[in-house]
Tab-separated table of C-alpha atoms in Angstrom:
chain	number	residue	atom	x	y	z
A	1437	UNK	CA	10.422	-13.636	-11.495
A	1438	UNK	CA	11.973	-11.616	-14.306
A	1439	UNK	CA	15.342	-10.152	-13.416
A	1440	UNK	CA	16.020	-6.785	-14.979
A	1441	UNK	CA	19.335	-5.051	-14.508
A	1442	UNK	CA	17.994	-1.574	-15.201
A	1443	UNK	CA	15.584	0.579	-13.248
A	1444	UNK	CA	11.967	0.053	-14.289
A	1445	UNK	CA	9.641	2.978	-14.425
A	1446	UNK	CA	6.342	2.845	-12.569
A	1447	UNK	CA	3.022	3.089	-14.424
A	1448	UNK	CA	1.988	6.510	-15.699
A	1449	UNK	CA	0.792	8.677	-12.792
A	1450	UNK	CA	2.641	6.621	-10.186
A	1451	UNK	CA	5.679	7.572	-8.092
A	1452	UNK	CA	8.482	5.059	-7.686
A	1453	UNK	CA	10.032	4.644	-4.248
A	1454	UNK	CA	13.342	2.781	-4.497
A	1455	UNK	CA	14.593	1.717	-1.075
A	1456	UNK	CA	17.596	0.003	0.395
A	1457	UNK	CA	18.905	-0.827	3.811
A	1458	UNK	CA	22.484	-1.748	4.520
A	1459	UNK	CA	24.542	-2.927	7.480
A	1460	UNK	CA	28.302	-2.539	7.830
A	1461	UNK	CA	29.898	-5.972	8.278
A	1462	UNK	CA	32.615	-4.487	10.495
A	1463	UNK	CA	30.435	-2.475	12.895
A	1464	UNK	CA	26.903	-3.849	12.503
A	1465	UNK	CA	25.702	-0.259	12.084
A	1466	UNK	CA	22.851	0.104	9.636
A	1467	UNK	CA	21.303	2.772	7.495
A	1468	UNK	CA	18.185	3.071	5.394
A	1469	UNK	CA	17.664	5.230	2.357
A	1470	UNK	CA	15.393	5.781	-0.549
A	1471	UNK	CA	14.573	7.977	-3.448
A	1472	UNK	CA	11.428	9.010	-5.234
A	1473	UNK	CA	11.237	9.255	-9.013
A	1474	UNK	CA	8.408	9.998	-11.369
A	1475	UNK	CA	7.417	7.922	-14.383
A	1476	UNK	CA	10.154	9.554	-16.477
A	1477	UNK	CA	12.841	8.727	-13.908
A	1478	UNK	CA	13.218	12.304	-12.671
A	1479	UNK	CA	14.491	12.591	-9.095
A	1480	UNK	CA	11.826	14.036	-6.776
A	1481	UNK	CA	13.121	13.423	-3.238
A	1482	UNK	CA	15.770	11.437	-1.420
A	1483	UNK	CA	16.231	10.469	2.215
A	1484	UNK	CA	18.591	8.684	4.540
A	1485	UNK	CA	18.410	7.475	8.114
A	1486	UNK	CA	21.136	6.140	10.386
A	1487	UNK	CA	19.806	3.194	12.394
A	1488	UNK	CA	22.436	1.982	14.824
A	1489	UNK	CA	23.165	-1.727	15.198
A	1490	UNK	CA	20.597	-3.728	13.229
A	1491	UNK	CA	20.076	-6.490	10.688
A	1492	UNK	CA	19.831	-6.111	6.898
A	1493	UNK	CA	16.133	-7.078	6.940
A	1494	UNK	CA	15.246	-4.504	9.592
A	1495	UNK	CA	17.270	-1.844	7.732
A	1496	UNK	CA	15.261	-2.575	4.564
A	1497	UNK	CA	11.962	-2.431	6.447
A	1498	UNK	CA	12.987	0.911	7.975
A	1499	UNK	CA	13.711	2.259	4.494
A	1500	UNK	CA	10.229	1.230	3.356
A	1501	UNK	CA	8.545	2.658	6.456
A	1502	UNK	CA	10.348	6.019	6.273
A	1503	UNK	CA	9.728	6.203	2.529
A	1504	UNK	CA	6.002	5.627	3.010
A	1505	UNK	CA	5.852	8.308	5.696
A	1506	UNK	CA	7.546	10.806	3.379
A	1507	UNK	CA	5.277	9.797	0.491
A	1508	UNK	CA	2.182	10.304	2.651
A	1509	UNK	CA	3.443	13.657	3.958
A	1510	UNK	CA	4.027	14.796	0.354
A	1511	UNK	CA	0.584	13.768	-0.836
A	1512	UNK	CA	1.743	11.085	-3.257
A	1513	UNK	CA	-1.297	8.927	-4.046
A	1514	UNK	CA	0.118	6.074	-6.142
A	1515	UNK	CA	3.359	4.558	-4.871
A	1516	UNK	CA	5.296	1.662	-6.338
A	1517	UNK	CA	7.790	0.448	-3.724
A	1518	UNK	CA	10.799	-1.170	-5.390
A	1519	UNK	CA	13.029	-3.208	-3.096
A	1520	UNK	CA	15.797	-5.716	-3.767
A	1521	UNK	CA	15.157	-7.553	-0.485
A	1522	UNK	CA	13.049	-10.586	-1.341
A	1523	UNK	CA	12.561	-11.420	2.344
A	1524	UNK	CA	11.099	-7.972	3.106
A	1525	UNK	CA	8.871	-8.124	0.038
A	1526	UNK	CA	7.535	-11.554	1.041
A	1527	UNK	CA	6.766	-10.303	4.557
A	1528	UNK	CA	4.879	-7.292	3.183
A	1529	UNK	CA	2.877	-9.396	0.724
A	1530	UNK	CA	2.033	-12.149	3.230
A	1531	UNK	CA	-1.738	-12.330	3.844
A	1532	UNK	CA	-0.982	-12.551	7.612
A	1533	UNK	CA	1.259	-9.454	7.661
A	1534	UNK	CA	-1.070	-7.611	10.066
A	1535	UNK	CA	-0.167	-10.269	12.659
A	1536	UNK	CA	3.560	-10.375	11.913
A	1537	UNK	CA	5.925	-10.764	14.850
A	1538	UNK	CA	7.881	-7.795	13.439
A	1539	UNK	CA	6.420	-4.460	14.512
A	1540	UNK	CA	7.822	-2.722	11.403
A	1541	UNK	CA	5.894	-5.104	9.142
A	1542	UNK	CA	2.699	-4.319	11.057
A	1543	UNK	CA	3.430	-0.558	10.923
A	1544	UNK	CA	4.083	-0.681	7.166
A	1545	UNK	CA	0.883	-2.674	6.670
A	1546	UNK	CA	-1.111	-0.031	8.580
A	1547	UNK	CA	0.468	2.721	6.489
A	1548	UNK	CA	-0.382	0.892	3.271
A	1549	UNK	CA	-4.050	0.623	4.358
A	1550	UNK	CA	-4.462	4.410	4.319
A	1551	UNK	CA	-6.435	6.072	1.545
A	1552	UNK	CA	-3.930	5.640	-1.286
A	1553	UNK	CA	-2.611	2.919	-3.583
A	1554	UNK	CA	0.699	1.180	-2.966
A	1555	UNK	CA	2.323	-1.884	-4.430
A	1556	UNK	CA	5.491	-3.749	-3.525
A	1557	UNK	CA	7.742	-4.904	-6.359
A	1558	UNK	CA	10.917	-6.970	-6.078
A	1559	UNK	CA	13.752	-5.734	-8.290
A	1560	UNK	CA	17.285	-6.991	-8.764
A	1561	UNK	CA	20.162	-5.448	-6.847
A	1562	UNK	CA	21.591	-4.202	-10.147
A	1563	UNK	CA	18.359	-2.319	-10.865
A	1564	UNK	CA	18.508	-0.736	-7.393
A	1565	UNK	CA	22.048	0.661	-7.541
A	1566	UNK	CA	21.121	4.259	-6.770
A	1567	UNK	CA	19.234	3.401	-3.551
A	1568	UNK	CA	22.041	1.025	-2.576
A	1569	UNK	CA	24.618	3.755	-3.055
A	1570	UNK	CA	22.578	6.186	-0.950
A	1571	UNK	CA	22.248	3.662	1.897
A	1572	UNK	CA	25.987	3.006	1.949
A	1573	UNK	CA	26.782	6.731	2.013
A	1574	UNK	CA	24.218	8.223	4.414
A	1575	UNK	CA	27.072	9.550	6.585
A	1576	UNK	CA	28.739	11.433	3.743
A	1577	UNK	CA	25.903	12.741	1.582
A	1578	UNK	CA	24.679	16.276	2.057
A	1579	UNK	CA	22.166	16.744	-0.763
A	1580	UNK	CA	19.238	15.294	1.103
A	1581	UNK	CA	17.918	15.617	4.608
A	1582	UNK	CA	18.459	12.872	7.104
A	1583	UNK	CA	15.193	11.785	8.646
A	1584	UNK	CA	15.252	11.323	12.416
């Protein structure tokens, strides 16, 4: 797997969804966030969601799920999901994902089966700095709407 330390643009005509989930080591409270960019890297939308006590994997899966819901609601047809969580990516690419023990994996799989094209791409943490920053600052950011 090639490790790039800069954001990679999606193919022409695609929308990039960068996601990240984070959990505070001191409180266990998690948040999920993401941002949508076009092929030129222009910001289209951003979102954040407070999750309560959770794990890093579940926070990442929530970010993907919420991002897909927003993408669907906005009529995006070609979505490249970029995540720095290898474990989440493996779960979503597993041929048995529709029978996963994690309900979020099953829900994401159902969403991805709708009439659109999605792909899941692993990226390095360095290439995902903007989504990471959003996830760590969901409580303090006011330029995007928190999704309930």
